[in-house]
Coordinates of N, CA, C and O in Angstrom, one line a residue:
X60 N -59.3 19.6 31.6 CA -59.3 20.8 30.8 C -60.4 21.7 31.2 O -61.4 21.3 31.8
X61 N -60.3 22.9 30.9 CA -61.3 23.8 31.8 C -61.0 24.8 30.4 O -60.0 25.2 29.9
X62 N -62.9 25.0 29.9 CA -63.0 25.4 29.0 C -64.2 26.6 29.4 O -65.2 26.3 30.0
X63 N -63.9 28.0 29.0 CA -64.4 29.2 29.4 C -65.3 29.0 28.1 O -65.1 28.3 27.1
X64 N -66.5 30.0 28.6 CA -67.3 30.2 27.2 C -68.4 31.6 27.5 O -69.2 31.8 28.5
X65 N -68.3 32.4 26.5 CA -69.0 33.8 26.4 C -70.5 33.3 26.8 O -71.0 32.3 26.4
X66 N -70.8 34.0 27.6 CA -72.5 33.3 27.6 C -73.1 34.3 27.3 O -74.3 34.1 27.2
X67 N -72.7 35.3 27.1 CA -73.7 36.6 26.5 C -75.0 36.1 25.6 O -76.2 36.4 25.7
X68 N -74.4 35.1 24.6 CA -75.7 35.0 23.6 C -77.0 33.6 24.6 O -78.0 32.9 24.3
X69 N -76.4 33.8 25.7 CA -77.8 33.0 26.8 C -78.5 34.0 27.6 O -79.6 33.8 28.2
X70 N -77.8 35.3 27.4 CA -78.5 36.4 28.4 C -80.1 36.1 27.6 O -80.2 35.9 26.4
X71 N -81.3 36.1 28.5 CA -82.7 36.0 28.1 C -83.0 34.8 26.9 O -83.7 35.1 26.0
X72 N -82.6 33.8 27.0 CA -82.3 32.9 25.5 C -83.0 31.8 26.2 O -82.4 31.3 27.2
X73 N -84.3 31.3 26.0 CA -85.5 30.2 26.4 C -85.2 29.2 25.7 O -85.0 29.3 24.5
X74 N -85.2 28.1 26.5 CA -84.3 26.6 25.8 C -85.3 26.2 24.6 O -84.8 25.7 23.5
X75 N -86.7 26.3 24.7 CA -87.3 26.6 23.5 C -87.4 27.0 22.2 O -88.0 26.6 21.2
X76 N -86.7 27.9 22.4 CA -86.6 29.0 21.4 C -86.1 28.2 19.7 O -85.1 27.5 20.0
X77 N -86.2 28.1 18.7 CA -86.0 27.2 17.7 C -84.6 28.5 16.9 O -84.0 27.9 15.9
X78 N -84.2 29.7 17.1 CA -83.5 30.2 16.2 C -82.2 31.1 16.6 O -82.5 31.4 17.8
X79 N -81.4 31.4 16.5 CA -80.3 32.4 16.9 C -79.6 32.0 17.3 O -79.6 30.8 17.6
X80 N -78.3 33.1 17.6 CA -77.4 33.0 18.4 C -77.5 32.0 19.8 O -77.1 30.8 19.9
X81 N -77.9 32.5 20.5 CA -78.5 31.5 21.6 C -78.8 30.0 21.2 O -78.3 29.0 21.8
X82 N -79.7 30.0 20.1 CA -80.0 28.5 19.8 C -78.5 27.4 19.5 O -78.4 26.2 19.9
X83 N -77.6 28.3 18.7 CA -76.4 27.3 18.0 C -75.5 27.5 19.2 O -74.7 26.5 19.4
X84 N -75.3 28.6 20.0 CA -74.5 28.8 21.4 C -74.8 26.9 22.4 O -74.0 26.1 22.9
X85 N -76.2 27.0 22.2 CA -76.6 26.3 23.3 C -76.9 24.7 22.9 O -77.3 23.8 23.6
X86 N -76.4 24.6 21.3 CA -76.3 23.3 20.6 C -74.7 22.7 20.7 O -74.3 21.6 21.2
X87 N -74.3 23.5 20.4 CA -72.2 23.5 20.8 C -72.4 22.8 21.6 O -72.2 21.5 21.5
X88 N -73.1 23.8 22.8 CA -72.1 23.4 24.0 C -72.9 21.8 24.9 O -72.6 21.3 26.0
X89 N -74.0 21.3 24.1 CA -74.9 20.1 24.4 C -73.6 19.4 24.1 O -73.0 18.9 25.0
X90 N -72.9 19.5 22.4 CA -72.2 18.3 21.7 C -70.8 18.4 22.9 O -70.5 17.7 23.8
X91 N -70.4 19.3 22.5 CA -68.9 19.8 23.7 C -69.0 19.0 24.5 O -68.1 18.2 24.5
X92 N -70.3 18.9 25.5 CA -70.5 18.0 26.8 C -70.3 16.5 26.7 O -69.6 15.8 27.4
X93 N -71.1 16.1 25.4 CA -71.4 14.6 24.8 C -69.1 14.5 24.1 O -68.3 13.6 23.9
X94 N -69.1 15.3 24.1 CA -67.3 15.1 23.0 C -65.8 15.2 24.4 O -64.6 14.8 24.2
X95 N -66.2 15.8 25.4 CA -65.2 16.4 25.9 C -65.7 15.6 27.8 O -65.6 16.5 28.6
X96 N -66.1 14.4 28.2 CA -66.6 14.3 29.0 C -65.9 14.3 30.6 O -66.4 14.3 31.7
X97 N -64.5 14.4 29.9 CA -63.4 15.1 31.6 C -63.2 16.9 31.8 O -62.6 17.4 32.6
X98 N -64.0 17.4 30.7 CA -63.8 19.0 30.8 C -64.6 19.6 31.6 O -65.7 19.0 31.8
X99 N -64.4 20.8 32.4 CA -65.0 21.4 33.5 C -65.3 22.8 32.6 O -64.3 23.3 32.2
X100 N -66.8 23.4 32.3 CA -67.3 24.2 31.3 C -67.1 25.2 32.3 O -67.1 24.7 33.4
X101 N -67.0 26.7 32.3 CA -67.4 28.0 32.6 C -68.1 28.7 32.0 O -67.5 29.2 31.0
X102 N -69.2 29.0 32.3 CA -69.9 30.3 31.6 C -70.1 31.5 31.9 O -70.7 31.9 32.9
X103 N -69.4 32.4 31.0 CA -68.8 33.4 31.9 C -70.4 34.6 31.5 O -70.9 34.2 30.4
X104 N -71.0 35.7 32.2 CA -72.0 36.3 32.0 C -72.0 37.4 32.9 O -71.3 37.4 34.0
X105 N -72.7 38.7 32.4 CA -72.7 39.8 33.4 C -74.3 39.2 34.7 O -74.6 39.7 35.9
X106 N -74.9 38.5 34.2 CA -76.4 38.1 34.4 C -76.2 36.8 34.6 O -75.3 36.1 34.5
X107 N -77.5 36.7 35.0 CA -77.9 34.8 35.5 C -78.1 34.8 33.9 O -78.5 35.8 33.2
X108 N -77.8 33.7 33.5 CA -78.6 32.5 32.3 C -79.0 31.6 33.0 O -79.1 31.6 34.2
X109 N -79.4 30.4 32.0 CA -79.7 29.3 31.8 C -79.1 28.9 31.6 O -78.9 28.9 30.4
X110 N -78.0 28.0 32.4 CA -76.7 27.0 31.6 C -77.5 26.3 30.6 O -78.7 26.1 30.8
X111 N -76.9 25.7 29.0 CA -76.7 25.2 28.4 C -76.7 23.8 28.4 O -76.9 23.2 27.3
X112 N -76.5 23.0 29.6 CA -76.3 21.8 30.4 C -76.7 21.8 31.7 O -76.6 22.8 32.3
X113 N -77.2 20.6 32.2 CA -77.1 21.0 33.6 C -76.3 19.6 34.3 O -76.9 18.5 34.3
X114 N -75.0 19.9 34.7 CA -74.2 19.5 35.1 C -73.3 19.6 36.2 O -73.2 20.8 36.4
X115 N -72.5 19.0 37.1 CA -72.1 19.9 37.9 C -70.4 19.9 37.3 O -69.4 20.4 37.8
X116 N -70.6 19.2 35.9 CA -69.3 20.1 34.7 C -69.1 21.6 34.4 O -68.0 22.2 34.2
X117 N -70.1 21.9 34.6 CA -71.4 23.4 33.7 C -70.9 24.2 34.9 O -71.0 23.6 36.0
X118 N -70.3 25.4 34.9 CA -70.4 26.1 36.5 C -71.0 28.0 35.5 O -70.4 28.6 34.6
X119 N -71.9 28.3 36.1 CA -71.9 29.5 35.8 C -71.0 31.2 36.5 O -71.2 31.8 37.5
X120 N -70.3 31.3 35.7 CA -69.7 32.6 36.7 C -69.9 34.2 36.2 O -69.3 35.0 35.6
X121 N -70.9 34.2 36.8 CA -71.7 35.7 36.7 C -70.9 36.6 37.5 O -70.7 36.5 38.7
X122 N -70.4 37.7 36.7 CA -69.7 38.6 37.4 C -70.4 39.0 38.1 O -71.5 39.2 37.9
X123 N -69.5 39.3 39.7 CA -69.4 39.8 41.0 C -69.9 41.3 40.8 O -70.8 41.9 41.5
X124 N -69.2 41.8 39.8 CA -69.4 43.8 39.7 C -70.4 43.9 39.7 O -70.8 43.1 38.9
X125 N -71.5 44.7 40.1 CA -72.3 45.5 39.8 C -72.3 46.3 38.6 O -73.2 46.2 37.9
X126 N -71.3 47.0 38.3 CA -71.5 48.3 37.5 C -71.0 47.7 36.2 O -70.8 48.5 35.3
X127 N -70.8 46.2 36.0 CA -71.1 45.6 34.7 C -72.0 45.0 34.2 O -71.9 44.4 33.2
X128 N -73.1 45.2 35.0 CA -74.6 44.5 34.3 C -74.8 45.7 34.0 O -76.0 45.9 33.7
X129 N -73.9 47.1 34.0 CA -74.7 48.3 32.9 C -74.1 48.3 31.7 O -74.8 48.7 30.7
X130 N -72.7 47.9 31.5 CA -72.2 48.0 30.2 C -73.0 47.8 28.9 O -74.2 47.6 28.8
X131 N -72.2 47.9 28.3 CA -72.6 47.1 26.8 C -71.9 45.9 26.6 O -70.9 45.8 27.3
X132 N -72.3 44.9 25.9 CA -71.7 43.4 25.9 C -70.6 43.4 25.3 O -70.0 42.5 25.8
X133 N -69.9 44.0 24.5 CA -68.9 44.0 24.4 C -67.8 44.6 25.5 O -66.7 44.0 25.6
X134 N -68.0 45.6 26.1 CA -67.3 46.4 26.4 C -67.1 45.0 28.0 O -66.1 44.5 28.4
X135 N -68.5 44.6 28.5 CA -68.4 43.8 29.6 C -67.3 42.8 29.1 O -66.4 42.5 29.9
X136 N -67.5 42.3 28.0 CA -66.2 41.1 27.7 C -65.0 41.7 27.9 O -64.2 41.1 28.7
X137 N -64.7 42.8 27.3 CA -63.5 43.6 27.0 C -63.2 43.9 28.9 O -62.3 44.5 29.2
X138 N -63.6 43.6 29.2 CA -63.0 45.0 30.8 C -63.1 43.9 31.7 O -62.3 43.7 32.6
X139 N -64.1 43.1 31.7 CA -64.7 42.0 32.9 C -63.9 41.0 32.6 O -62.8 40.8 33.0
X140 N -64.7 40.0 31.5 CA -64.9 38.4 31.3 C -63.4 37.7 31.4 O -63.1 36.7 32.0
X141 N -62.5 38.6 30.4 CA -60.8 38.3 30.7 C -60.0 38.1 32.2 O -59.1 37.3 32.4
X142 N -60.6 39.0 32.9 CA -59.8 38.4 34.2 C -60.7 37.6 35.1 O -60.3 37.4 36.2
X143 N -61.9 37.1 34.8 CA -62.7 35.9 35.4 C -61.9 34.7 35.0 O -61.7 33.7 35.6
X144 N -61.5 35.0 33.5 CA -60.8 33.7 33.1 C -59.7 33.6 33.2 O -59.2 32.7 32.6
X145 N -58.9 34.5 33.8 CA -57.4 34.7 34.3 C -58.0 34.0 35.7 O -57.8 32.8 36.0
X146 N -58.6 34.8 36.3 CA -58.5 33.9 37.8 C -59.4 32.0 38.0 O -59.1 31.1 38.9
X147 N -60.2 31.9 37.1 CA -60.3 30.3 36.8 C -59.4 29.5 36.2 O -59.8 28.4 36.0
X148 N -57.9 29.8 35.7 CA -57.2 29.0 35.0 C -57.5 28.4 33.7 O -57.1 27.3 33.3
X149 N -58.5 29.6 32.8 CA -59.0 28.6 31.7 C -58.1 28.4 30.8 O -57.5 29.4 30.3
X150 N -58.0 26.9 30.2 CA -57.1 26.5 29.3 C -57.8 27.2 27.8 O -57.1 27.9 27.2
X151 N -58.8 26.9 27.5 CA -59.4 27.5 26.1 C -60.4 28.2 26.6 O -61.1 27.6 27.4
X152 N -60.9 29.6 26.1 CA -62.2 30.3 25.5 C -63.1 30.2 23.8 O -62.7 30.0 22.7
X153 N -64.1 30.4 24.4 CA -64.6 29.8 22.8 C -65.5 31.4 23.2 O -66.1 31.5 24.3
X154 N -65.3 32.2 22.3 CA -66.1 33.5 22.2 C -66.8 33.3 21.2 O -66.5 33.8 20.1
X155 N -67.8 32.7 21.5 CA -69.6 32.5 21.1 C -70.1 33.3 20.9 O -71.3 33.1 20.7
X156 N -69.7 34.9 20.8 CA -70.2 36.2 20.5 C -69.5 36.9 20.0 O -69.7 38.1 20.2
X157 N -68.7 36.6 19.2 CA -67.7 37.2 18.0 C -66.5 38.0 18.6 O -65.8 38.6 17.8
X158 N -66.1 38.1 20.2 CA -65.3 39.4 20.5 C -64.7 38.3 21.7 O -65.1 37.6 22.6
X159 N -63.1 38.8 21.1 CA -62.5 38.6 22.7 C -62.4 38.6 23.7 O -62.1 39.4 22.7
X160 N -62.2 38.7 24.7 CA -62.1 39.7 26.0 C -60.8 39.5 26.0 O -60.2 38.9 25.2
X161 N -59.9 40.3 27.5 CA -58.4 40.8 26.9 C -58.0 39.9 28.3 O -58.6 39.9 29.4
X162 N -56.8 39.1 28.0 CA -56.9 38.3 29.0 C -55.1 38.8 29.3 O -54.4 39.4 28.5
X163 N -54.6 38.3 30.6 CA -53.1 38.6 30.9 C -52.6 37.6 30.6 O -51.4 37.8 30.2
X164 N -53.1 36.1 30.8 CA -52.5 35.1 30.7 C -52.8 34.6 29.5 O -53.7 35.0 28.8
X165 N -51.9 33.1 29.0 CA -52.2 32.8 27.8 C -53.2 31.9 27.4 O -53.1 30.7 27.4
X166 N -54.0 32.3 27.1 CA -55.3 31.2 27.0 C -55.6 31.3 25.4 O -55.7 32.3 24.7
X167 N -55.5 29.7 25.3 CA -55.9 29.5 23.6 C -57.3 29.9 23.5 O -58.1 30.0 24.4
X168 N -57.6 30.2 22.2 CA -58.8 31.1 22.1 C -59.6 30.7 20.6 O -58.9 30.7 19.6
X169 N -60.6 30.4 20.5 CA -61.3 29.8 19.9 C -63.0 31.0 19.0 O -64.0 31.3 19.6
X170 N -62.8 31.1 18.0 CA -64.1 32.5 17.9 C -64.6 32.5 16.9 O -64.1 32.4 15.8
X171 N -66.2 32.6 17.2 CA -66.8 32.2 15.8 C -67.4 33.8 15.1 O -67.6 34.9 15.4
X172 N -67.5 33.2 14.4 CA -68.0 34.8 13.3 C -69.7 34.2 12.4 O -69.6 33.5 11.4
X173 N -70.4 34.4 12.7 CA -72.2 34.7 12.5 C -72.1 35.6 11.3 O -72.3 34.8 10.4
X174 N -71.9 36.5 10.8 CA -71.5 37.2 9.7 C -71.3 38.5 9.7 O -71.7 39.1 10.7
X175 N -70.8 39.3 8.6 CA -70.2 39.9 8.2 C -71.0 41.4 8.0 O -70.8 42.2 7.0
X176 N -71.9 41.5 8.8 CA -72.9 43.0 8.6 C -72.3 43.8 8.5 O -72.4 44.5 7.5
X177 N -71.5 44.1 9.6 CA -70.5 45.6 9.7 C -70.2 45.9 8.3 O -70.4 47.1 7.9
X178 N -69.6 45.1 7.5 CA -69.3 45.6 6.2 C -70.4 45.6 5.1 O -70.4 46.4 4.2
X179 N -71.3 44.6 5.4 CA -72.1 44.3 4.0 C -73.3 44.9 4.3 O -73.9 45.1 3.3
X180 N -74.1 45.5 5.5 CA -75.2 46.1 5.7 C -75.1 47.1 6.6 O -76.2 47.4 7.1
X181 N -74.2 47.9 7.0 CA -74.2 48.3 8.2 C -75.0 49.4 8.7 O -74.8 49.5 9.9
X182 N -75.7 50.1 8.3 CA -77.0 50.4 8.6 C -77.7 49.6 9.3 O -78.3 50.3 10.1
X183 N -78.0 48.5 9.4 CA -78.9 47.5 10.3 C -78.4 47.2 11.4 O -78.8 46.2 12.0
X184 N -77.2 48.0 11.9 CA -76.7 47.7 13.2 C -76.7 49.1 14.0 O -76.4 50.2 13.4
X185 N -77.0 49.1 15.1 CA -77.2 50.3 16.0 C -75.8 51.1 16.2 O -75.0 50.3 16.7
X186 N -75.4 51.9 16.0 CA -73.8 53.0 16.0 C -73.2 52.1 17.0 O -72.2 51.6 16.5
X187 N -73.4 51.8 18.3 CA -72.2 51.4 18.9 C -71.9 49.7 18.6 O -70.9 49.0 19.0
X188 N -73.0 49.4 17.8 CA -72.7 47.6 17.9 C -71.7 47.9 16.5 O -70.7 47.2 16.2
X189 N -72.1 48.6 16.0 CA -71.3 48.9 14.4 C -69.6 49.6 14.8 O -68.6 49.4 14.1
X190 N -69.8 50.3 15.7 CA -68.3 50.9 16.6 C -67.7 49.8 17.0 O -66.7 49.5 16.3
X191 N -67.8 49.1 18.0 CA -67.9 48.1 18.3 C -67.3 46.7 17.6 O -66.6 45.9 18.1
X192 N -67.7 46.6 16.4 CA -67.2 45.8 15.3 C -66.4 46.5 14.9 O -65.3 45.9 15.2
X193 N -66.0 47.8 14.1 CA -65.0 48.6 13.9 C -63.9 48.5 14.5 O -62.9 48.0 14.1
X194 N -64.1 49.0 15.6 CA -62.8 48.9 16.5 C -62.1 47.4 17.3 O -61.0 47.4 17.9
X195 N -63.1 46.2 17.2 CA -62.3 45.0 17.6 C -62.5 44.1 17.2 O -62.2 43.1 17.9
X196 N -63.0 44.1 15.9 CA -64.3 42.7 15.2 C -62.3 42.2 14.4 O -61.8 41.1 14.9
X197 N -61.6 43.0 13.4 CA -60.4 42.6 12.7 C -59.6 41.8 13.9 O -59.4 40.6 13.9
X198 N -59.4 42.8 15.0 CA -58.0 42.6 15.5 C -58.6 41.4 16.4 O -57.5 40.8 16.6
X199 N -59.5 40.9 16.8 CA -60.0 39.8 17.8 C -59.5 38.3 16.2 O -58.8 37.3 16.3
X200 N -60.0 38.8 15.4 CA -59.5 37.7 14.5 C -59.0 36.9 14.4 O -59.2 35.7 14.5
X201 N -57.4 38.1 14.0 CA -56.0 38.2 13.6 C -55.4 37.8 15.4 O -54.2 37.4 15.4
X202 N -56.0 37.7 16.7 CA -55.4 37.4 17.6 C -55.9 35.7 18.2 O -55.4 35.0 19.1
X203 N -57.1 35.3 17.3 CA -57.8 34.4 17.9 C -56.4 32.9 17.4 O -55.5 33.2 16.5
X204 N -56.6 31.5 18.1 CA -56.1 30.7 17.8 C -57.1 29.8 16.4 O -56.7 29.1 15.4
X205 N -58.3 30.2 16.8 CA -58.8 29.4 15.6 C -60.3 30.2 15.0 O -60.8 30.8 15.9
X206 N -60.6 30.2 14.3 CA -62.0 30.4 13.9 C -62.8 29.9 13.2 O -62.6 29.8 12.0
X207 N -63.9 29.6 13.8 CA -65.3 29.2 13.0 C -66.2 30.4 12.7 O -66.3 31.6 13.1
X208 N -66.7 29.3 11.4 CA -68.2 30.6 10.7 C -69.2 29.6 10.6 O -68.8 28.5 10.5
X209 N -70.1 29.7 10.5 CA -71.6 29.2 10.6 C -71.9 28.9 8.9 O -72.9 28.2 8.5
X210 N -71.1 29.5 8.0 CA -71.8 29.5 6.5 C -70.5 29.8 5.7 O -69.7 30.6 6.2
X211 N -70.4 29.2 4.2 CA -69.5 29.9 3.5 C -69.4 31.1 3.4 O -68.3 31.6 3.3
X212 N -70.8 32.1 3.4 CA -70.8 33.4 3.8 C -69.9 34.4 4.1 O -69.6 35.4 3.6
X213 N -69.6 33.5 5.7 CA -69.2 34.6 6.7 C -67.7 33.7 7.1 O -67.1 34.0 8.2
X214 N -67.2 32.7 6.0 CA -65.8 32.4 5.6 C -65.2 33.9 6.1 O -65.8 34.9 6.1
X215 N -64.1 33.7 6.3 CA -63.2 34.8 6.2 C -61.5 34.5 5.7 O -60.7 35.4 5.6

């Protein structure tokens, strides 16, 4: 099985680090490793990370483009990360950063939701991360195969 995975929340994320996104990103995918031990991981990124494992399971696939290490992180998932994982054959995506990317082929899809700011604070999010949730935070949902939340919270 060949399982794609958003690595955005590894861009600059120190294995040290005790809190965030990055931290529960990079707890997953330890258990994933220990749970799933014939699967071949992809980490998809506009940047180098830090894989999460070091494995020769683990393959990092840092997009080729240039002019997507300027985007914004969403928009890089939305336009890039989808046909990296059209051309790796991935059987499942786990979007570790709340947003799909748009894929041609059919790949089961897996997406966790951290919570619900856009609606309950949204002043604390900068215009396009709040645009951004607006325009694909519902419909990534309503298209995903399954969803996790981190808290009764951010249940949906």
């Amino acid at each position: 099985m060949k399982i794609g995975i958003d690595g955005r929340s590894l861009i600059g994320f120190i294995s040290n680090s005790k809190a965030g996104v990055g931290r529960y990103t990079t707890e997953i995918c330890k258990r994933l490793d220990y749970l799933l031990p014939d699967a071949v991981f992809y980490i998809y990124s506009p940047v180098e990370v830090e894989l999460p494992v070091i494995s020769s399971r683990w393959i990092l696939r840092k997009c080729p483009n240039r002019i997507s290490r300027n985007l914004k992180p969403v928009l890089w998932t939305k336009l890039f990360c989808g046909a990296m994982c059209d051309d790796d054959y991935i059987d499942v995506f786990w979007a570790s950063a709340s947003f799909l990317p748009i894929f041609k082929t059919n790949i089961k899809t897996v997406l966790t939701v951290y919570d619900l700011n856009y609606l309950v604070v949204p002043k604390t999010m900068s215009f396009f991360h709040l645009l951004a949730y607006k325009l694909f935070f519902k419909k990534d949902i309503q298209k995903a195969n399954r969803i996790t939340a981190i808290s009764k919270g951010t249940s949906i």
